[in-house]
CSV table of C-alpha atoms and ligand atoms in Angstrom, one decimal:
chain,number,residue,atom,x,y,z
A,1,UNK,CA,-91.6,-63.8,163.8
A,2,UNK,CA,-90.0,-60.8,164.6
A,3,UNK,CA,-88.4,-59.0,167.3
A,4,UNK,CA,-90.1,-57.4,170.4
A,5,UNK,CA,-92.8,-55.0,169.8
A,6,UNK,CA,-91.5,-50.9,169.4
A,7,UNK,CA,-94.3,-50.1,172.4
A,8,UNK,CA,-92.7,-52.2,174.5
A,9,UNK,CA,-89.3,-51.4,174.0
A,10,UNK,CA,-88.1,-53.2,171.1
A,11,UNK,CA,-87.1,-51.5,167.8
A,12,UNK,CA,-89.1,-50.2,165.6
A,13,UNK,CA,-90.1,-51.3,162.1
A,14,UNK,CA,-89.9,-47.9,159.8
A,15,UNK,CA,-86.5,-46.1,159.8
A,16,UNK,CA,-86.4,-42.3,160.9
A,17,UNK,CA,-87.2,-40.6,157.8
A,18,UNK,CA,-89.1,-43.2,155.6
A,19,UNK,CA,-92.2,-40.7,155.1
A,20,UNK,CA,-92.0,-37.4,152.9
A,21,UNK,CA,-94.4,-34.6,153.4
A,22,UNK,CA,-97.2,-34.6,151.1
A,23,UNK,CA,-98.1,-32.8,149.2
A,24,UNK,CA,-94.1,-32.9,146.7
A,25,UNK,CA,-93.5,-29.0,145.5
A,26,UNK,CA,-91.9,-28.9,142.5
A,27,UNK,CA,-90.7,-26.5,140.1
A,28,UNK,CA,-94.3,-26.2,138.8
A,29,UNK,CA,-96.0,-25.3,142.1
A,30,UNK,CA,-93.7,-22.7,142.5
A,31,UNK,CA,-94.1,-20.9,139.0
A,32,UNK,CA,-97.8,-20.6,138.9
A,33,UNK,CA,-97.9,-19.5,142.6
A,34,UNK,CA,-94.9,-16.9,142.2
A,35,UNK,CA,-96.9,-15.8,138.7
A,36,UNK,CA,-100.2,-15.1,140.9
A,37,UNK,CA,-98.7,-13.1,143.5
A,38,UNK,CA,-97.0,-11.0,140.6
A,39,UNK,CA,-100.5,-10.8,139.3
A,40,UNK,CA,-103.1,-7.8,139.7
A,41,UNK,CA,-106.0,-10.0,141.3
A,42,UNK,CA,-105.5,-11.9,144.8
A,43,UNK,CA,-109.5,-12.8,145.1
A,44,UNK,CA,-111.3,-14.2,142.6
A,45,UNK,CA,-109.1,-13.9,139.9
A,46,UNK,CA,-107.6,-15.7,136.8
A,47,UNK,CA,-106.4,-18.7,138.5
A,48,UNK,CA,-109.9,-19.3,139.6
A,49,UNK,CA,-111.0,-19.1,136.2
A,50,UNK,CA,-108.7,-21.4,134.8
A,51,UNK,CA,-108.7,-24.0,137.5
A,52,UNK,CA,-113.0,-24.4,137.0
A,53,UNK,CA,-112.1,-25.2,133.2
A,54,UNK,CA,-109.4,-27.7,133.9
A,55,UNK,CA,-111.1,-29.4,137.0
A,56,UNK,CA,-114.6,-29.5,135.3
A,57,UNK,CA,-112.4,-30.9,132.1
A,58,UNK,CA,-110.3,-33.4,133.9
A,59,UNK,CA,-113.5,-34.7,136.0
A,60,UNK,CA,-115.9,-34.6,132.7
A,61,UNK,CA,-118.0,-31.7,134.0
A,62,UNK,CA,-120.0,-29.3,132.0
A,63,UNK,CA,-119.8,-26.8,134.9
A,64,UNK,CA,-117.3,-26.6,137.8
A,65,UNK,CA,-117.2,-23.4,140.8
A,66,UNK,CA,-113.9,-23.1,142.9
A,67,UNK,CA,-114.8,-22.6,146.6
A,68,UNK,CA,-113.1,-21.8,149.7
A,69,UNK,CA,-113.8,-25.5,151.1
A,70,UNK,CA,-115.8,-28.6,150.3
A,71,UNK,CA,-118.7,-28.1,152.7
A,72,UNK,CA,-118.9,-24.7,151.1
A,73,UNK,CA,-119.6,-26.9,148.2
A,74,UNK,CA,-121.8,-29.4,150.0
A,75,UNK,CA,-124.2,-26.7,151.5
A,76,UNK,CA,-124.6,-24.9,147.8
A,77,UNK,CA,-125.2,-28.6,146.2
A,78,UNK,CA,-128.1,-28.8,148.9
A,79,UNK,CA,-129.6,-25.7,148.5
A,80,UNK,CA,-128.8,-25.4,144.6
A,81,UNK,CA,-131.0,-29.0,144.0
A,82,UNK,CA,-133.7,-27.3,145.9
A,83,UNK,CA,-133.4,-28.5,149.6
A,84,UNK,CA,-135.1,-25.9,152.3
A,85,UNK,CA,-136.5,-25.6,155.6
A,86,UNK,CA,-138.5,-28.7,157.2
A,87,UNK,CA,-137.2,-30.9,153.8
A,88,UNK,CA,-135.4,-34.3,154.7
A,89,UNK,CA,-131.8,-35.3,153.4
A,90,UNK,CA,-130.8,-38.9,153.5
A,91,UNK,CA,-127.2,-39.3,154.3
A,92,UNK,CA,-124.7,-42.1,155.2
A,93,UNK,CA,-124.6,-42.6,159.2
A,94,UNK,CA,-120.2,-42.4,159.1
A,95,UNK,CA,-118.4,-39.5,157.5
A,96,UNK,CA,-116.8,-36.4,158.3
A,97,UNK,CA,-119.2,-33.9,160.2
A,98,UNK,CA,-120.2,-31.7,157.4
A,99,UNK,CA,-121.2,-34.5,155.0
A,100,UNK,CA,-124.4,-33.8,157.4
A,101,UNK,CA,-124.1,-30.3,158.9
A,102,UNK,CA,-124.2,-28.9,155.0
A,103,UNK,CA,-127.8,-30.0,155.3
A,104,UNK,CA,-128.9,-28.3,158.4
A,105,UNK,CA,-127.0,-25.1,157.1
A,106,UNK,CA,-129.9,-24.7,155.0
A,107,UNK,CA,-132.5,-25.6,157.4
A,108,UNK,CA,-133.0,-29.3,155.8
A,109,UNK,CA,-132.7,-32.3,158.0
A,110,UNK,CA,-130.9,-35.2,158.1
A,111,UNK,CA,-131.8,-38.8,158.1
A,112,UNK,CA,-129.1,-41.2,158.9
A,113,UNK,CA,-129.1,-44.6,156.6
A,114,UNK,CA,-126.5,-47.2,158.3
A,115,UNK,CA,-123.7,-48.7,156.9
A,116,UNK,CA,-122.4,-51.7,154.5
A,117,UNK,CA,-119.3,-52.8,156.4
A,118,UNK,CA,-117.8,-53.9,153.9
A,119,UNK,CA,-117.4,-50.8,151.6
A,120,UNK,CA,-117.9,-48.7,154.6
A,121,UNK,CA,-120.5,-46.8,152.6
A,122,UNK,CA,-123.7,-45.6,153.2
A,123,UNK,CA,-125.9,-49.3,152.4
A,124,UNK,CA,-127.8,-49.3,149.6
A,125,UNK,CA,-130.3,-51.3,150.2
A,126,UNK,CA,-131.3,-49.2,153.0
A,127,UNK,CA,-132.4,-46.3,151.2
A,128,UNK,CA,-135.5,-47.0,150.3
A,129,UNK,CA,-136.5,-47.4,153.6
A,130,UNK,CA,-135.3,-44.4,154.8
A,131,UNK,CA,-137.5,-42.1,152.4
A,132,UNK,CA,-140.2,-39.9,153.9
A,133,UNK,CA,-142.7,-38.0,152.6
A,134,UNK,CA,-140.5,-34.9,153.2
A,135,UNK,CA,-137.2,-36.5,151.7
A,136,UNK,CA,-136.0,-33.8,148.8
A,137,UNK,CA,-132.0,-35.8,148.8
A,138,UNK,CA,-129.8,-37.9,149.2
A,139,UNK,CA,-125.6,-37.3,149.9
A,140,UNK,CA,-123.8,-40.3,148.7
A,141,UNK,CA,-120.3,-39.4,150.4
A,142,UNK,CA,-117.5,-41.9,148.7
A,143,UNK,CA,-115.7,-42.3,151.5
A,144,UNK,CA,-112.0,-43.1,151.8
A,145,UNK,CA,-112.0,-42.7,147.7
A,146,UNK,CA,-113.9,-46.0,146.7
A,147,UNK,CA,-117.8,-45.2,145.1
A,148,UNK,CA,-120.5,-46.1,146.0
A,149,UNK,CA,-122.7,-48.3,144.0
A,150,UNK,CA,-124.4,-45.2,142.1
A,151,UNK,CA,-126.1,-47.5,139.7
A,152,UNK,CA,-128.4,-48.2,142.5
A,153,UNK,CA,-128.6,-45.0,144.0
A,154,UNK,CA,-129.7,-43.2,140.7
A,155,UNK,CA,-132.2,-46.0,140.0
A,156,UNK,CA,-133.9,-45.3,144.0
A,157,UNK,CA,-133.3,-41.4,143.2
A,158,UNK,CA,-135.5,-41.7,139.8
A,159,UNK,CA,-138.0,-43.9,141.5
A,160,UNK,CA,-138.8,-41.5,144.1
A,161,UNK,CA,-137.9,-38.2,142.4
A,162,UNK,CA,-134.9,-37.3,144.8
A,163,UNK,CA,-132.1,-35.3,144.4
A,164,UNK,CA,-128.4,-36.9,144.7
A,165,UNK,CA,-125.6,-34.5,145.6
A,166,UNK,CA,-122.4,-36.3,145.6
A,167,UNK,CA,-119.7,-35.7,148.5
A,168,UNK,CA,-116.6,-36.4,146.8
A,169,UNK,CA,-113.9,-34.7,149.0
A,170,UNK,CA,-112.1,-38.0,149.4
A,171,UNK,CA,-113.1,-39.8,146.1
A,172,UNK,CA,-111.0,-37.4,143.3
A,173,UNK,CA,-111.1,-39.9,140.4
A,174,UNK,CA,-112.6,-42.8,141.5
A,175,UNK,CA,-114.7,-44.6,139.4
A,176,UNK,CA,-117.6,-46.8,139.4
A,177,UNK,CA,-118.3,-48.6,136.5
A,178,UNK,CA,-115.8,-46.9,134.9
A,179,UNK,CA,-117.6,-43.9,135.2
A,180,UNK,CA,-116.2,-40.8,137.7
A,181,UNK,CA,-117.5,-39.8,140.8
A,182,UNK,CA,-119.2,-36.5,140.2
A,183,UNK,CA,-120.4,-37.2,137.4
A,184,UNK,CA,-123.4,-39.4,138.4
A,185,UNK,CA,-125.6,-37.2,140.6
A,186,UNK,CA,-127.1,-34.0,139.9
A,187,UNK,CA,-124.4,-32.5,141.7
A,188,UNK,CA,-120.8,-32.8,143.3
A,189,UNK,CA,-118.2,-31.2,146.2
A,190,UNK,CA,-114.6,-32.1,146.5
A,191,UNK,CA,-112.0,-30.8,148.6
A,192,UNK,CA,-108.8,-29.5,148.1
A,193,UNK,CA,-108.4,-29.5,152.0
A,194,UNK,CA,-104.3,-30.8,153.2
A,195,UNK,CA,-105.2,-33.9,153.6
A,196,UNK,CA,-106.9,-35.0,150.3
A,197,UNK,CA,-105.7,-36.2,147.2
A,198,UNK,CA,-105.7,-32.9,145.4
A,199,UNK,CA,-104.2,-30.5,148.4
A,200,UNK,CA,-104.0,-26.3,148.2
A,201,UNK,CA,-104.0,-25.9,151.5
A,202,UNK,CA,-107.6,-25.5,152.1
A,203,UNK,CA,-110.2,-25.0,149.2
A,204,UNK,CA,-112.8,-27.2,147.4
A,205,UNK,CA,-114.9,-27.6,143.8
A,206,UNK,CA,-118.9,-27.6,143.2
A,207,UNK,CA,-119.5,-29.7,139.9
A,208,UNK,CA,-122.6,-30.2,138.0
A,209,UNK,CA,-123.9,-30.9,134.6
A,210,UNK,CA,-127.1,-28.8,135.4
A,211,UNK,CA,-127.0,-25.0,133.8
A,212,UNK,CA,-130.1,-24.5,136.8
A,213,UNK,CA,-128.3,-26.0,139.3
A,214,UNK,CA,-124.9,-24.4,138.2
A,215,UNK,CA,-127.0,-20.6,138.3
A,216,UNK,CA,-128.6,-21.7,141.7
A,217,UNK,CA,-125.0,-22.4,143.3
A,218,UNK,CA,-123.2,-19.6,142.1
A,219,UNK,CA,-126.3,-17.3,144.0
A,220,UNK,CA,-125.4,-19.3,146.8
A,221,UNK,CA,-121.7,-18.9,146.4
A,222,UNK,CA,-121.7,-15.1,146.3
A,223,UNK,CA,-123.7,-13.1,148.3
A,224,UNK,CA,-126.8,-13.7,146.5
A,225,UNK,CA,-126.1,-12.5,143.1
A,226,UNK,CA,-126.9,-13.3,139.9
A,227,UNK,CA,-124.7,-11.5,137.4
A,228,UNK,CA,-121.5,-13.8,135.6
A,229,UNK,CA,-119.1,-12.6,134.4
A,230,UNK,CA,-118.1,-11.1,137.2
A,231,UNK,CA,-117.2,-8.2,136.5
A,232,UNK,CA,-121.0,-7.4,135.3
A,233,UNK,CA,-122.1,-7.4,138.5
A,234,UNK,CA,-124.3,-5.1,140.0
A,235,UNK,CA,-124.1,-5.8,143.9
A,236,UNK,CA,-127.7,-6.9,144.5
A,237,UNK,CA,-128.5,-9.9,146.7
A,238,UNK,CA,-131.6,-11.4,144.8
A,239,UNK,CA,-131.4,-14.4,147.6
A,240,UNK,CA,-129.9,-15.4,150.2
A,241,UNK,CA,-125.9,-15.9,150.1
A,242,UNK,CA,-123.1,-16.5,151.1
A,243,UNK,CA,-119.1,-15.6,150.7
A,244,UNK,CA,-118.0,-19.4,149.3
A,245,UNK,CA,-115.7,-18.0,146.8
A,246,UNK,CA,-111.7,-19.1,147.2
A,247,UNK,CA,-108.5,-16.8,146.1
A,248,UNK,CA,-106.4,-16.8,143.4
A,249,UNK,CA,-102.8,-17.9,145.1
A,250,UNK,CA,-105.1,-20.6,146.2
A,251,UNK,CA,-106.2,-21.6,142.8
A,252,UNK,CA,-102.9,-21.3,141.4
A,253,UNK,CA,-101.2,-24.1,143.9
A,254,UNK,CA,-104.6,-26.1,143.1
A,255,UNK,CA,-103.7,-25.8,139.2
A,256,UNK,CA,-100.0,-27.4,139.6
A,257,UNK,CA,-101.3,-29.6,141.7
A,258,UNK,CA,-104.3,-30.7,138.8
A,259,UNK,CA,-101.3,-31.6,136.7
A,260,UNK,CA,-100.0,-34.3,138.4
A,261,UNK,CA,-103.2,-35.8,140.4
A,262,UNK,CA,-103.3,-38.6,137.9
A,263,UNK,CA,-100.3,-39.4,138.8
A,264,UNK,CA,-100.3,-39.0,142.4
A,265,UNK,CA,-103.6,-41.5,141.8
A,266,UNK,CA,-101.6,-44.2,140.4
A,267,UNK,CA,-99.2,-43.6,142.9
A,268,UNK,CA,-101.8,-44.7,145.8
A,269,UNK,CA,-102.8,-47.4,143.6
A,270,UNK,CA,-99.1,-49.0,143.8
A,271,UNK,CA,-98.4,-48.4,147.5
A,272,UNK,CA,-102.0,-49.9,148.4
A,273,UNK,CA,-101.5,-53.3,146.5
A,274,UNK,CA,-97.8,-53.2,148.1
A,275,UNK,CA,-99.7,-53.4,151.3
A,276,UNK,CA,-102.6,-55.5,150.5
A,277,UNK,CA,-99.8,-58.1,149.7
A,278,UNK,CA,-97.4,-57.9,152.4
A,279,UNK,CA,-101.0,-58.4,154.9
A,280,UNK,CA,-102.9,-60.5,153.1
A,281,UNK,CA,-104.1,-63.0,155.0
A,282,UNK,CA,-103.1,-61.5,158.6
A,283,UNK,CA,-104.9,-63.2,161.3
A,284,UNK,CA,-107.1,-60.4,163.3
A,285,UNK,CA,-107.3,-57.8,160.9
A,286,UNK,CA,-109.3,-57.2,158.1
A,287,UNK,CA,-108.2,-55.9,154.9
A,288,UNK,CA,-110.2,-52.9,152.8
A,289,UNK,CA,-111.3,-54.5,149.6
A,290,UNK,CA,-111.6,-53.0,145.8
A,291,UNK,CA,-114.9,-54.4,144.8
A,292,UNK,CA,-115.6,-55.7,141.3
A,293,UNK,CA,-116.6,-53.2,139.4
A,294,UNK,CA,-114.5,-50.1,141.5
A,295,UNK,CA,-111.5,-47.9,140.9
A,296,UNK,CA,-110.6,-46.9,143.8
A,297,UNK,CA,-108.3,-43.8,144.6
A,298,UNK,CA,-106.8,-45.3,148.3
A,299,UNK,CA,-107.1,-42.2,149.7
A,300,UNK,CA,-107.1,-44.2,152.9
A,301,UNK,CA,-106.5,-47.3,153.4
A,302,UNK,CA,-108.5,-48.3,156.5
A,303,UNK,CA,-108.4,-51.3,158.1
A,304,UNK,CA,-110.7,-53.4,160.8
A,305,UNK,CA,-110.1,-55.9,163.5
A,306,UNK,CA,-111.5,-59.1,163.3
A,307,UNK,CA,-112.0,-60.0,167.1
A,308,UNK,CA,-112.4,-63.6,166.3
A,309,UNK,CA,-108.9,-65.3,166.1
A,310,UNK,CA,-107.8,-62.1,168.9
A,311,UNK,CA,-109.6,-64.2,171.7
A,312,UNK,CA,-110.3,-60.4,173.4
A,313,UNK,CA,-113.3,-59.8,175.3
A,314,UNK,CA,-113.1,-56.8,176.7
A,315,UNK,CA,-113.9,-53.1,175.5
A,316,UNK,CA,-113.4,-53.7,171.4
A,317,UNK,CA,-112.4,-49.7,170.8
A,318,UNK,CA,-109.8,-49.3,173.9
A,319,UNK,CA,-108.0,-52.8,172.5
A,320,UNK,CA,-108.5,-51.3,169.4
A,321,UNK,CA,-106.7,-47.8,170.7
A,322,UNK,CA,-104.0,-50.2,172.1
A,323,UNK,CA,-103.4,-52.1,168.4
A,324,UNK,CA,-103.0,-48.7,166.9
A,325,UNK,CA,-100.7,-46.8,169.8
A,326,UNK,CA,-98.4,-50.3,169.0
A,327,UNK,CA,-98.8,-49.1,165.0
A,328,UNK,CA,-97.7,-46.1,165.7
A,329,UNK,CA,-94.2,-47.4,168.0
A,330,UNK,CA,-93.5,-49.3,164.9
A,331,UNK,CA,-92.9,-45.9,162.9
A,332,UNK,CA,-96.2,-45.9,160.8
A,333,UNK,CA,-98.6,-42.5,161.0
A,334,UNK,CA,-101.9,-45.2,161.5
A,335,UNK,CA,-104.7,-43.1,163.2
A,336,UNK,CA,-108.4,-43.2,163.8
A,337,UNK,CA,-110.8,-41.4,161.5
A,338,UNK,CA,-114.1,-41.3,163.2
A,339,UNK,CA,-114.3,-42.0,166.6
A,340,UNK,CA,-118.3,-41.2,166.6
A,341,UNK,CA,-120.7,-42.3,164.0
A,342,UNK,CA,-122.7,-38.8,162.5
A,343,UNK,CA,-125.7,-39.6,165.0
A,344,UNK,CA,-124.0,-39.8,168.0
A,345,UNK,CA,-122.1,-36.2,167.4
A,346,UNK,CA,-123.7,-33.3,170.1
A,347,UNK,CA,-125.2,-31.4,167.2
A,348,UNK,CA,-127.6,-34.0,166.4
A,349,UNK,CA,-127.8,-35.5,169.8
A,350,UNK,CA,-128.7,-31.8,171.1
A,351,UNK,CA,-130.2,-30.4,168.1
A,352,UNK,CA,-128.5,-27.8,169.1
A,353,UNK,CA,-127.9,-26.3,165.6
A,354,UNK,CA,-129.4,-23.0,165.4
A,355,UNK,CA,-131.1,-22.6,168.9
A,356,UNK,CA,-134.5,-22.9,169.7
A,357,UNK,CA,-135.0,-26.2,168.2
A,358,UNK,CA,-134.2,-25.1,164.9
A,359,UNK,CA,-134.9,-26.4,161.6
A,360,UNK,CA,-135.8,-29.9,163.7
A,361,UNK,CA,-138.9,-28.5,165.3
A,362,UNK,CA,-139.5,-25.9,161.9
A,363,UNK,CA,-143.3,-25.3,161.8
A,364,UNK,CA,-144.2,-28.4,159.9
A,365,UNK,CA,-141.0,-30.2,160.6
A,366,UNK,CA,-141.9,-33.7,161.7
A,367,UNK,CA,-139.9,-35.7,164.5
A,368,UNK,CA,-136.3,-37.5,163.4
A,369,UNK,CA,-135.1,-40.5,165.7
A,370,UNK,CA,-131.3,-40.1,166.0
A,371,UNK,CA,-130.8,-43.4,168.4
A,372,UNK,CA,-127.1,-44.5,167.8
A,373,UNK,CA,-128.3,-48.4,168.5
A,374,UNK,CA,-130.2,-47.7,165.1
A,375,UNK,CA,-126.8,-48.1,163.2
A,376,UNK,CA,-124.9,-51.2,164.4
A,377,UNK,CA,-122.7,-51.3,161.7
A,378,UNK,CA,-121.8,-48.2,161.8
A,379,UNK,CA,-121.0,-48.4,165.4
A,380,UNK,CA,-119.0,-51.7,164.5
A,381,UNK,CA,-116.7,-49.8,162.2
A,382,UNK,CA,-116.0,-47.0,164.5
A,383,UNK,CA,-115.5,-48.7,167.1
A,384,UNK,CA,-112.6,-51.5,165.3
A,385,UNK,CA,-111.0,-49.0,162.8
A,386,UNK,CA,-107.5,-47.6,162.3
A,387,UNK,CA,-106.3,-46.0,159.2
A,388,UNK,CA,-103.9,-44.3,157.4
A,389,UNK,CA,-103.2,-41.8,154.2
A,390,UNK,CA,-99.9,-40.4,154.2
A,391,UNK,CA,-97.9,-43.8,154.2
A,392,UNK,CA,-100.1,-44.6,150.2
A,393,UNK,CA,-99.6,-40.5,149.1
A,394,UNK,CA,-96.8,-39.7,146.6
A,395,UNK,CA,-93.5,-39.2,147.0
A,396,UNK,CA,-93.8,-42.4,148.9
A,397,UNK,CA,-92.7,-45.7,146.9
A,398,UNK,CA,-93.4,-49.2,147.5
A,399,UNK,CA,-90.4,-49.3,149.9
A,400,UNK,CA,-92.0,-47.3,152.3
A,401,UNK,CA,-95.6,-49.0,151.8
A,402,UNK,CA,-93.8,-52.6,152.1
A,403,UNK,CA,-91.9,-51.1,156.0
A,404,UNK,CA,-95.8,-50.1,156.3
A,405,UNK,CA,-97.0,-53.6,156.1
A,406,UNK,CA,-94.6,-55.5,157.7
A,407,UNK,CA,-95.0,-53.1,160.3
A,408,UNK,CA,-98.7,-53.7,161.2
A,409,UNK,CA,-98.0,-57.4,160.2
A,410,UNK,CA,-95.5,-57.5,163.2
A,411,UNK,CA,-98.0,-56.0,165.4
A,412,UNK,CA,-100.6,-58.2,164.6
A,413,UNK,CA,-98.0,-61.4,165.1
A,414,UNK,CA,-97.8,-60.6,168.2
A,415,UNK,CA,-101.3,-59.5,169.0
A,416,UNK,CA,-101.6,-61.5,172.3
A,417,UNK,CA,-98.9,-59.6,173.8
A,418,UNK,CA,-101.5,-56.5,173.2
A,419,UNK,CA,-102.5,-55.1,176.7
A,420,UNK,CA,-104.2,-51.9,176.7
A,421,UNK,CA,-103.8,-51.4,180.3
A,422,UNK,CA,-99.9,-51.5,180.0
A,423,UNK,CA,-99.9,-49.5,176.4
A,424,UNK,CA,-102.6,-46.6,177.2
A,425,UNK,CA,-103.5,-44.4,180.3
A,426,UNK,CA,-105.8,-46.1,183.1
A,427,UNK,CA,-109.5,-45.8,182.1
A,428,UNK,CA,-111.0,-42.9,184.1
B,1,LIG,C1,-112.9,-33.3,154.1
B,1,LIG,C2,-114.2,-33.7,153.9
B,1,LIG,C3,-115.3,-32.8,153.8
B,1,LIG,C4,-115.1,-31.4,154.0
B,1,LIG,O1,-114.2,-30.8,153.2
B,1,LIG,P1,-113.5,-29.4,153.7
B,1,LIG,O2,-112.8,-28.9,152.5
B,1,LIG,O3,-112.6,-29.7,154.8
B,1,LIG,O4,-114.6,-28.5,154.0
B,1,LIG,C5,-116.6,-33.3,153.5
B,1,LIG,N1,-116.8,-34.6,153.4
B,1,LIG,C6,-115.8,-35.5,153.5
B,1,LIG,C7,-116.1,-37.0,153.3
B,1,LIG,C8,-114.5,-35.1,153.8
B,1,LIG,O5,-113.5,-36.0,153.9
């Protein structure tokens, strides 16, 4: 057992200094960015080019789009598959916002399909009964980098002729049956956002196999038009656009960064085994897990308490807040993700997206029931969830995964001492 918890005035775990910033620079990053801005074309210029042939190469692509985020490249996935006013998307009920909002941004709607706890992905066996008449879609969003079971989502899709669009912005090289994410559906977004495994600041990729669904996007992506190679265009919008495209300085950083994802990859593979053996078997706190059959990419390893052995019976997400402020004391950058399950957010409590009840109450559009009691599991997660990314991202070693563990292992030795009214601000 070990000394006095950090939140309470004992010392900390991790030393002062344990965590470097992510993304590492190096000598490449520098070259190919210091070569753009020398260059003659800051928009969409070579660097773009380039990094569509070498992500759509690396991921096993036949077509790839640079964009300026991935929700730019969720909203063209939904309108280039042929999603449109009144139509009904099926989409996990926990992910970031705009796993969803992309699908109101073309005047679909969303229907919310709980959770498996276990993966923390949207559950697959409750698709099917999530389909409508009206359903065009479903999102599959890997979340936290480990795929979903797409064997079974493609077989449901075929079934009932639906789309798939896969949200990838956390899942860069996962695999599922030793098959890549992205490669599975009939289309795919990642992000290239800080905080993801391939980072250039902000920035994102649309994938697809599909020379339609590759023409459709690229209308979507740029004002409407049609013409490729750019510099044939003629200026006309033939449908309705937007501006999704990303800049060259951008694309540069992204293309260094490209070159060593594999590695960084591995890297997260290494730090999370580090810490699924220095917990294992932690009393109170559930482990994520690497299903038979998965490769998962760690983007975050997120954890769950089991309120069993705790003996707590008060509110589970203010204990929950307590656990991770005590984390935190210990030196480790733990945080929650989500602290509302998709349903629950104003948008789709209010339906408040475009004003006057639109697309929900779109002539023709029938009534959706966005009841958060409807996804317990969901809600379950949420509410008993802490996570982290930067302590599993390269440059970190197994050094500073192993002061990781045995910090949250010392919290969770001491669990009873846990007393959210003493660690966090009086309830209001
Ligand atoms: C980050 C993220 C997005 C959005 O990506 P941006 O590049 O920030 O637009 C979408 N879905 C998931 C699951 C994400 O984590």
């Amino acid at each position: 057992m070990s000394g006095q918890l950090a939140v309470y005035g004992g010392k900390k775990v991790v030393p002062e200094g344990t965590y470097k910033k992510w993304p590492p620079i190096d000598e490449t990053d520098r070259r190919m960015v210091l070569a753009s801005l020398e260059g003659a074309n800051h928009a969409y210029g070579p660097n773009c080019q380039a990094l569509e042939k070498e992500f759509a190469a690396w991921n096993g692509n036949a077509f790839a789009i640079t964009t300026n985020s991935g929700t730019a490249a969720l909203h063209m996935g939904v309108a280039a598959v042929g999603c449109g006013a009144g139509d009904h998307v099926l989409v996990t009920a926990y992910s970031w916002s705009s796993s969803a909002t992309c699908i109101i941004h073309h005047n679909a709607i969303p229907l919310f399909v709980d959770i498996d706890f276990e993966t923390i992905n949207i559950d697959v066996n409750q698709i099917e009964a999530a389909i409508t008449p009206r359903t065009k879609a479903i999102i599959v969003v890997h979340l936290h980098g480990l795929a979903v079971d797409m064997e079974k989502v493609m077989a449901i899709a075929r079934k009932h002729n639906l789309k798939v669009i896969e949200d990838c912005c956390q899942a860069h090289g996962a695999r599922y049956k030793g098959r890549k994410v992205g490669t599975w559906g009939d289309c795919a977004a990642f992000s290239f956002n800080q905080n993801k495994c391939l980072c250039s600041g902000e920035g994102g990729m649309f994938v697809t196999d599909q020379e339609e669904i590759y023409k459709a996007a690229r209308q979507v992506w740029s004002f409407g038009e049609t013409r490729s190679p750019a510099e044939s265009r003629d200026y006309h919008a033939y449908a309705l656009g937007w501006m999704y495209r990303n800049n060259d300085l951008t694309a540069a950083f992204a293309r260094a960064q490209l070159a060593k994802l594999d590695r960084y990859i591995e890297v997260q593979r290494q730090n999370a085994a580090v810490l699924l053996e220095t917990l294992h078997g932690t009393p109170g706190l559930i482990l994520p897990t690497e299903p038979e059959g998965h490769f998962h990419n760690w983007y975050n390893f997120t954890c769950r308490l089991d309120f069993s052995p705790i003996g707590w019976a008060g509110d589970r997400s203010r204990f929950r807040d307590a656990v991770m402020v005590a984390i935190q004391a210990e030196g480790v950058p733990a945080g929650t993700w989500q602290r509302f399950i998709l349903p629950a957010m104003t948008v789709f409590q209010a339906k408040n997206a475009y004003g006057k009840g639109c697309p929900w109450h779109c002539q023709g559009a029938a009534e959706v029931d966005y009841s958060p009691e409807r996804f317990p599991v969901a809600q379950r997660h949420t509410d008993t969830h802490f996570g982290m990314t930067v302590p599993l991202r390269a440059p970190q070693g197994p050094e500073a995964a192993r002061y990781t563990g045995e910090a949250i292992r010392k919290v969770f030795e001491r669990i009873r001492e846990i007393d959210p009214d003493r660690i966090l601000k009086p309830m209001p």
